[in-house]
Phi, psi and omega in degrees: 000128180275170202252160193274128169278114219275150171270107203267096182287104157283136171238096162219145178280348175261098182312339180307305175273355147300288173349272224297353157299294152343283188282322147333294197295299180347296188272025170243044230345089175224135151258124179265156191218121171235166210218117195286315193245166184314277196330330192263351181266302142015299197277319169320313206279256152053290185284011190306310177309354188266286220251064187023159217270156147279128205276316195209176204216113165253154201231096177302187225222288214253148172191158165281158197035235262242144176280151168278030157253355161306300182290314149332313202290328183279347171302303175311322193262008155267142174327113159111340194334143156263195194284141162238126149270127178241163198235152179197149148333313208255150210270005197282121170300343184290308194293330164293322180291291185321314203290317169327271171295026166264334163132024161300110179322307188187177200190104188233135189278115198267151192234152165304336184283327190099022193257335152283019183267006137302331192280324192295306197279312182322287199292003179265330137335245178350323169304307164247011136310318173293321189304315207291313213287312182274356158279311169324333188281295196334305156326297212279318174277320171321297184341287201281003156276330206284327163327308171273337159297272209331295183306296179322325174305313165275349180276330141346290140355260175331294204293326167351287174324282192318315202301330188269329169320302183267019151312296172278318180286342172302314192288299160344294198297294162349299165309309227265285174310318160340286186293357173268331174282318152349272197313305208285315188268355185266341174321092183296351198247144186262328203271293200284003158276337162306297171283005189256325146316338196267310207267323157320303195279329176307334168243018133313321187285316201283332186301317161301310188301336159279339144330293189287001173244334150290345169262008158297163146287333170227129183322322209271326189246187199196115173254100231283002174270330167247004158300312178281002173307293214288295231257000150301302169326318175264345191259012162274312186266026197259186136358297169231065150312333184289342192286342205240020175282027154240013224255105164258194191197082165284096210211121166310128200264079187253135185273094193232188218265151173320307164326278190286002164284342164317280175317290147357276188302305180307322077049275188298336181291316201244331153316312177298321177295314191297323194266329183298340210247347210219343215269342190236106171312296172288339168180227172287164119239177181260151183248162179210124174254114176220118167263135166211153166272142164237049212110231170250017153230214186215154171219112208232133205215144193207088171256150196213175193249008204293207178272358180068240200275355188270019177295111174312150179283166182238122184297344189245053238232080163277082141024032156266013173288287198332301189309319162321321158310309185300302178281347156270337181291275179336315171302284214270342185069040197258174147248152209217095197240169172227126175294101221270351170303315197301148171288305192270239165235160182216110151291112171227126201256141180218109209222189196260168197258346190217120181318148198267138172293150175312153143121003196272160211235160173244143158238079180269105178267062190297132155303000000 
């Protein structure tokens, strides 16, 4: 494929030295176009969609009417402009300087004779490399903003999706528990109003945390004072809610990721069921839920004032609060102690603010 023949504007008023240009550049493969005066080179650059485009622009200093740093400067403000080399007589360094910073490409001092028109085609070569190069940057940032519209877009999108993904899923586990408090209040067996209370709150816990993350701003986290706010709430409002008006919450507004917050609630869900059914025998008592940091760990404490270690086992007692316990402590990577100072009974999980790197072992000790 043959390559295009690139197009050189000369702008000068001595025609003479347009010739001798003409024919230099000519045999270096240029078509050269001269333009005697600034207006006329101007009108040129102008008419390119017409009469073909300029590849590189040589620009003289003195000319009658518009001078040549006036014609850099109307140049410079067309779209699309091309590269100038300006060329001049005068030996004054200002005037290279001023034509450089008006956006002149390059700048050479020109003779009558013609003896720079080798020097004329190096920087008009240069003129347009450099030209090839800041159209490539351009190219090349235009990419990578329009790259970056895309992503935003789809992560926009993406947050969307979820946010309505845990929308529906919020709304469902919701549904779901409704109809388990239905069942739980309508139930004659004291064991299957248990379990069905139990199973309730267990996909309560789970229900908030997809609640608190479609109505967050952010997707990723979970703020754990007010996720155990909302899931203390239902569990006031669950079956045996008359049980719990004492069920307070001391709690640090700390962010950790929806998975463990998950684990988390179910954990307070079934400590809590576990203090209400066994720990006050004769009636109601306080209950106390307190999150805190301690560093880079967490301490989660579900104390009640109750009969402690003097709790009768209950026969219909199948220890699946415990496992649940057990197996959410293993998810989180807790330790799981019972304080053995407290009069009544006190649980305390003691877990990392950030998931623990593979290979690290949890020692979960359910009381």
């Amino acid at each position: 494929m043959n390559q295009r023949t690139p197009t050189l504007l000369y702008i000068d008023d001595d025609g003479a030295l347009a010739r001798l240009v003409d024919r230099g550049l000519t045999r270096r493969g240029y078509r050269v176009v001269h333009a005697a005066s600034g207006e006329e080179g101007l009108e040129r650059i102008r008419r390119a969609d017409t009469e073909g485009g300029i590849d590189v622009v040589a620009l003289d200093q003195y000319m009658p009417g518009l001078d040549g740093l006036e014609t850099l400067e109307q140049i410079m403000a067309i779209p699309g402009a091309p590269p100038v080399v300006f060329v001049t007589a005068s030996q004054d360094s200002n005037i290279a300087v001023t034509a450089l910073k008006a956006g002149a490409a390059d700048y050479l001092v020109k003779d009558v004779t013609g003896d720079f028109i080798p020097l004329l085609h190096v920087a008009a070569e240069g003129a347009l490399r450099q030209a090839e190069l800041q159209k490539a940057r351009e190219e090349a940032e235009a990419e990578i903003h329009a790259s970056r519209d895309r992503y935003a877009a789809l992560a926009a999108e993406r947050e969307l999706l979820l946010r309505e993904v845990n929308h529906r899923v919020g709304n469902s586990l919701q549904i779901i528990a409704s109809l388990l408090h239905l069942q739980a209040s309508s139930a004659t067996h004291d064991d299957v109003k248990a379990a069905l209370t139990n199973a309730m709150g267990r996909v309560a816990a789970v229900a908030q945390v997809h609640r608190r993350l479609y109505t967050s701003q952010d997707l990723k986290s979970v703020v754990l004072n007010q996720y155990l706010d909302s899931l203390l709430e239902d569990l006031r409002r669950s079956a045996e809610g008359n049980r719990m008006s004492r069920l307070t919450l001391k709690a640090e507004p700390i962010e950790i990721d929806p998975d463990r917050a998950v684990a988390v609630g179910i954990i307070v869900n079934e400590l809590v069921m576990n203090a209400v059914k066994y720990a006050y025998p004769d009636g109601a008592g306080p209950i106390h839920v307190e999150l805190n940091s301690n560093g880079d760990d967490l301490l989660l404490s579900i104390t009640d004032h109750g009969v402690g270690d003097n709790v009768k086992a209950d026969p219909r007692s199948t220890g699946m609060g415990q496992r649940i316990v057990a197996a959410m402590a293993s998810k989180l990577d807790a330790s799981v102690e019972r304080d053995p100072a407290h009069s009544g009974t006190r649980i305390i999980l003691k877990f990392g603010r950030v998931p623990a790197s593979p290979g690290k072992t949890s020692t979960a000790a359910a009381g």
